[in-house]
Short mmCIF file of C-alpha atoms in Angstrom, two decimals:
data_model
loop_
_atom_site.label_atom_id
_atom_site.label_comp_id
_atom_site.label_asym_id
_atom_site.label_seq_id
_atom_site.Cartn_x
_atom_site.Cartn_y
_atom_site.Cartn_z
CA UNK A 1 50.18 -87.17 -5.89
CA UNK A 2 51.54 -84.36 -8.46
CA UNK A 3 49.38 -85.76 -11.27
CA UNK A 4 46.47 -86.21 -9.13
CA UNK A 5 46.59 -82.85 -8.22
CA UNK A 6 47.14 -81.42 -11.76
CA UNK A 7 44.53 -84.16 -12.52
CA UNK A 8 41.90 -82.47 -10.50
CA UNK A 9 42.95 -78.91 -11.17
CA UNK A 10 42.21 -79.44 -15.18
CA UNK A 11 39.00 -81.20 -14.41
CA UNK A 12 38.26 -78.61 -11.79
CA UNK A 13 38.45 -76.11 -14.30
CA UNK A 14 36.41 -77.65 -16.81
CA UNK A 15 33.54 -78.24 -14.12
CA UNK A 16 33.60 -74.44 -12.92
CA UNK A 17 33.73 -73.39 -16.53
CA UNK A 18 29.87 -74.90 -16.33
CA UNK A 19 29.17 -71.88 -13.80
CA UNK A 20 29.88 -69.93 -16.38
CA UNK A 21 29.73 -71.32 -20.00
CA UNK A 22 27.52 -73.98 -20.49
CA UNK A 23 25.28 -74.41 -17.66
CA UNK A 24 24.57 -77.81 -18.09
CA UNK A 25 24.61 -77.77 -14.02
CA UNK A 26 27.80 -80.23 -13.88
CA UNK A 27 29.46 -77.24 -12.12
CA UNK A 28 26.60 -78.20 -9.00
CA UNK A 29 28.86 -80.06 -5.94
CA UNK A 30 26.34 -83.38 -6.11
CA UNK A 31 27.28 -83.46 -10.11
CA UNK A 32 31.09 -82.09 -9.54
CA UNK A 33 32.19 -83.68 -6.27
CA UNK A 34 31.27 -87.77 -7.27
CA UNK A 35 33.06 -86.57 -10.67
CA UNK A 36 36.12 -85.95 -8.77
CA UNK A 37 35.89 -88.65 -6.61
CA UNK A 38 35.56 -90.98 -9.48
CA UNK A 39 38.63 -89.32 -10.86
CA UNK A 40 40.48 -90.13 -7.55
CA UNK A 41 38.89 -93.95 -7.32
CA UNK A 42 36.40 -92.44 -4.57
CA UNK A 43 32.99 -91.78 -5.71
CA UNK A 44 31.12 -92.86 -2.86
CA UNK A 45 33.05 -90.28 -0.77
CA UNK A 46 32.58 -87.69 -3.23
CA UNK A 47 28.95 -88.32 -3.18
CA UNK A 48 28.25 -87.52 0.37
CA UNK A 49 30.23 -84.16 0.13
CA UNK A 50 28.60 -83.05 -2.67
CA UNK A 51 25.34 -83.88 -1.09
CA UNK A 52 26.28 -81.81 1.99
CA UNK A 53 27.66 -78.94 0.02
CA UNK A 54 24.69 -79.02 -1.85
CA UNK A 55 22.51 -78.53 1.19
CA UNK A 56 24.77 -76.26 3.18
CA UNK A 57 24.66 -73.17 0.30
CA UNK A 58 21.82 -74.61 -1.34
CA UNK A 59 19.58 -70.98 -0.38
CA UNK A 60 22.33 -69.19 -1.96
CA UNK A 61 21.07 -68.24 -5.34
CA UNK A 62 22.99 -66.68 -8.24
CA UNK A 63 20.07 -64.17 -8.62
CA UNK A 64 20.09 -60.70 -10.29
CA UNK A 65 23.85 -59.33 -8.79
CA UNK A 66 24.22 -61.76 -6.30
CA UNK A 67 27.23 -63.94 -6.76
CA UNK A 68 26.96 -66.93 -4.16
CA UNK A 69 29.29 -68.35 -2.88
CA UNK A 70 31.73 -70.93 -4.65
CA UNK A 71 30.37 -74.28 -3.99
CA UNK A 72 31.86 -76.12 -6.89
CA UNK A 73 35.11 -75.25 -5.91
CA UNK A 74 34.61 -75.97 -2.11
CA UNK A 75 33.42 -79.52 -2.62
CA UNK A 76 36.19 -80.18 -5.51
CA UNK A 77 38.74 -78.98 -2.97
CA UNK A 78 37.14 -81.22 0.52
CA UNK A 79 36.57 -84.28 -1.94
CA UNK A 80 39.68 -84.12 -3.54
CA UNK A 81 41.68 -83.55 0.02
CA UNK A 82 39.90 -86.18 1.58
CA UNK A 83 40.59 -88.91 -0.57
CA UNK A 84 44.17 -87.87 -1.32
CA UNK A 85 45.40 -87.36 2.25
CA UNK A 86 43.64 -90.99 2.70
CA UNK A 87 45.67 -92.11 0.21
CA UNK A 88 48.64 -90.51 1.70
CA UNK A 89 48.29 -91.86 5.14
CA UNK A 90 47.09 -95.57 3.44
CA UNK A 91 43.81 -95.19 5.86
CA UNK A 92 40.28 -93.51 5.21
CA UNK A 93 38.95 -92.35 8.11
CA UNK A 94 36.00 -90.71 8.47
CA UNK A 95 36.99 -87.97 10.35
CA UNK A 96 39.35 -87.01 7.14
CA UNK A 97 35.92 -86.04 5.54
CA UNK A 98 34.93 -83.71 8.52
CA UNK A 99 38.46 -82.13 8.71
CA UNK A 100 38.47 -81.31 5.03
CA UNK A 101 34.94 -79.74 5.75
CA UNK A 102 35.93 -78.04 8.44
CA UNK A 103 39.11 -76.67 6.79
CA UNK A 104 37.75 -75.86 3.25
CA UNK A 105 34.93 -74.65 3.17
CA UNK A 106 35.69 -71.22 3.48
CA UNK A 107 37.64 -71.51 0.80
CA UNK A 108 34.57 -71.09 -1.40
CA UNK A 109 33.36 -68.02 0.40
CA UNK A 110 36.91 -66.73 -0.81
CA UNK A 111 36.71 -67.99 -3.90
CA UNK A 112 33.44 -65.87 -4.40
CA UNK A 113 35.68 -62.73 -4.02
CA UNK A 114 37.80 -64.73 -7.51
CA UNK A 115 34.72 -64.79 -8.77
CA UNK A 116 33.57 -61.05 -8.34
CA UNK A 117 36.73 -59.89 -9.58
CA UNK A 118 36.96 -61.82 -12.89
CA UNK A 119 33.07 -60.07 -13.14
CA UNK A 120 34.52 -56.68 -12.75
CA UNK A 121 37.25 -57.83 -15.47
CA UNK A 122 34.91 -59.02 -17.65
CA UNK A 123 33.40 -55.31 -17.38
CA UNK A 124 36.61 -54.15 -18.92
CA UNK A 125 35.93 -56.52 -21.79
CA UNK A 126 32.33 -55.84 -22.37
CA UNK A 127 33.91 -51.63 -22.59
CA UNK A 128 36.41 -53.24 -24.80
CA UNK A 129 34.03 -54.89 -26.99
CA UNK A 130 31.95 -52.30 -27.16
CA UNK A 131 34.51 -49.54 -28.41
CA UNK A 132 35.26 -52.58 -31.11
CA UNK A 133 31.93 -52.56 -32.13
CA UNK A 134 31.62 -49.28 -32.71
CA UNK A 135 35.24 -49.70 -35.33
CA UNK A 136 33.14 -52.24 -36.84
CA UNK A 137 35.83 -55.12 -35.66
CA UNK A 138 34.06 -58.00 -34.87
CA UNK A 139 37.61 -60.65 -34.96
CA UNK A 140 38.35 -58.19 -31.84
CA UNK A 141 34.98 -59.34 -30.04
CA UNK A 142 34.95 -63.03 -30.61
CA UNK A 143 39.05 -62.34 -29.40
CA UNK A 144 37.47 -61.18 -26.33
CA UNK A 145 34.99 -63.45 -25.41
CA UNK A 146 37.41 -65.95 -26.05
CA UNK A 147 39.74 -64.12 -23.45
CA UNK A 148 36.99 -63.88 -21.06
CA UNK A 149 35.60 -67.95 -21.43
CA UNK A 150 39.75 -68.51 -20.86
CA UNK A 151 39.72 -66.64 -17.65
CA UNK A 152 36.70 -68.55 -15.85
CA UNK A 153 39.02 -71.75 -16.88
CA UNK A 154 41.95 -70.80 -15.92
CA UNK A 155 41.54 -68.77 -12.59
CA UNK A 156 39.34 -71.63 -10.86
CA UNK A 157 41.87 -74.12 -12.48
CA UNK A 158 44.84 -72.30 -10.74
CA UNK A 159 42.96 -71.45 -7.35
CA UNK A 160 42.54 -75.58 -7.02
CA UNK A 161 45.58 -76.20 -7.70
CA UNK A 162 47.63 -73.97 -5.28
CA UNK A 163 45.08 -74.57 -2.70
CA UNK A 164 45.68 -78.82 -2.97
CA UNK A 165 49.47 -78.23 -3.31
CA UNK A 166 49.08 -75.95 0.46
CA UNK A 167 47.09 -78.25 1.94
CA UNK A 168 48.54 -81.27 0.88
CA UNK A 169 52.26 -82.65 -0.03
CA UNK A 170 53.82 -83.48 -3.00
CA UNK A 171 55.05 -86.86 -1.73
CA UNK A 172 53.89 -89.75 0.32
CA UNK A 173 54.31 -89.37 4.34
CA UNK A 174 54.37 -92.06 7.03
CA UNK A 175 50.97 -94.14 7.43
CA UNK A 176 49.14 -94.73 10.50
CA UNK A 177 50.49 -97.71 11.17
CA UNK A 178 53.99 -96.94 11.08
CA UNK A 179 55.63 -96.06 14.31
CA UNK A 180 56.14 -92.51 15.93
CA UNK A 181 59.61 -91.31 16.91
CA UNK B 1 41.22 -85.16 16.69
CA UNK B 2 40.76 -87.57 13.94
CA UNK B 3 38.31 -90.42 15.69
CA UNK B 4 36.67 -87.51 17.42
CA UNK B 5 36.00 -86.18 14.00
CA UNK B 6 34.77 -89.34 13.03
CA UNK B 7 32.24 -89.30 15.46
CA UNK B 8 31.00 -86.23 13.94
CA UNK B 9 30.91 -87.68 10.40
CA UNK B 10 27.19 -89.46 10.51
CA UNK B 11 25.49 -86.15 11.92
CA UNK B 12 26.91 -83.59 9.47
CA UNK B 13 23.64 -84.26 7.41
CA UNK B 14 21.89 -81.99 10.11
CA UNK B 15 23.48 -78.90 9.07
CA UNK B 16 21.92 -79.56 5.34
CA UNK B 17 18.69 -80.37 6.61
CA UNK B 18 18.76 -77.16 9.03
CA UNK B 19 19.32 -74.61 5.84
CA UNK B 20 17.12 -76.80 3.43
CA UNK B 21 14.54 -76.09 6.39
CA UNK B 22 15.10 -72.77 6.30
CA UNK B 23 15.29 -72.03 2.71
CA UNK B 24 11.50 -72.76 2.91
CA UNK B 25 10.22 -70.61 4.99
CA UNK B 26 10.57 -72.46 8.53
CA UNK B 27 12.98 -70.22 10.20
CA UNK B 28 15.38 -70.99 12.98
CA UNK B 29 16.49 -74.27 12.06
CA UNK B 30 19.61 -73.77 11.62
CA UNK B 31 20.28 -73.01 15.53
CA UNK B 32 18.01 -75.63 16.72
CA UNK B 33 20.13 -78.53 14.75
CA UNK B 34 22.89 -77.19 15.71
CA UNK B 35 22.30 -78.03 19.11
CA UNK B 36 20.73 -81.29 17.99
CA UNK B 37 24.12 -81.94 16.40
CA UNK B 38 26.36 -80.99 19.94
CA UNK B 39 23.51 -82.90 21.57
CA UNK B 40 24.08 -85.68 19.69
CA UNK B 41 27.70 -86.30 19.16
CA UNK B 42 27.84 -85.66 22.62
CA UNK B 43 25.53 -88.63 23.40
CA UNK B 44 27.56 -90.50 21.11
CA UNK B 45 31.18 -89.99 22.82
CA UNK B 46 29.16 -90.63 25.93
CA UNK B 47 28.07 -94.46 24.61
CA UNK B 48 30.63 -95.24 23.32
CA UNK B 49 32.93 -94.26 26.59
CA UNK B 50 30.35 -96.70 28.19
#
């Protein structure tokens, strides 16, 4: 469970870093969510959440100012609940899917505030860079977009995994089929 | 909660459809499959109660 979660928090990362960095549109929930899945022995499960978290914010753009909401985290965090809490109860239900959905995917509405704040932080480092610049100091610039690329790692990173270790727990609990009381 | 969940499972594709709908141009849709979706999963409790 603890390395799964760690697991999906470094590949997490890595896939919002795409939002970001590279833009190679791996950071989209029908690329990111099957990825995770695939990580967790899932992919088929992963597949249909990314395809519904790809429809459900899919006329949010990241036009001009607008920062949309954080749909690569949401479906990282639903796919990777799902399957785990499955694997926690030894039963995949369905209905594990719909909870994690129903539970989660707010969380990338908050995790758009994350992602205005490391903007207005990035700010700071663009004045930064700038005063450099003008010293002539360009070690200090690469420095700080350096800084900056490690922020949009490591914050996403983090938010996963304190959300997975709050919604789910570190060790194995009783299956379905084991009795009540 | 869980199997009532389940139930719900197969028509989450709705919602999707609804804002893909509406992201060109044909407004409304969200509401409308929304009640297609209660509709629905209601229908389906009912049969299977049956």
């Amino acid at each position: 469970m603890i390395l799964n979660i760690v697991l999906v928090s470094v590949a997490g990362g890595i896939l919002c870093l795409d939002r970001v960095v590279l833009q190679a549109m791996i950071s989209r929930p029908i690329v990111a969510a099957p990825v995770i899945g695939l990580l967790l022995g899932e992919p088929f499960t992963g597949l249909m959440v990314g395809a519904f978290i790809e429809l459900f914010w899919i006329d949010r753009i990241p036009i001009g100012a607008y920062i949309p909401p954080n749909d690569t985290i949401a479906a990282i965090l639903i796919t990777a609940s799902s399957i785990e809490s499955a694997h926690n109860l030894s039963h995949f239900s369905q209905g594990l899917v719909v909870l994690a959905v129903l539970l989660l995917l707010p969380l990338g509405i908050l995790a758009r505030q994350m992602d205005v704040w490391l903007c207005r932080m990035n700010e700071k480092l663009a004045d930064k860079a700038l005063a450099a610049a003008a010293r002539g100091d360009t070690r200090a610039i690469a420095r700080l977009h350096l800084v900056a690329i490690v922020r949009a790692y490591l914050f996403p990173a983090c938010f996963i995994m304190m959300t997975l270790r709050s919604v789910l727990p570190w060790s194995p609990g009783p299956t379905l089929d084991s009795p009540i009381g | 909660m869980i199997h009532g969940l389940t139930l719900t499972y197969s028509l989450l594709p709705f919602i999707g459809i609804a804002v893909a709908l509406s992201t060109i141009n044909i407004r409304g849709m969200v509401p409308v499959f929304c009640a297609v979706f209660l509709i629905m999963t209601a229908l389906i409790r009912f049969i299977r109660d049956i």
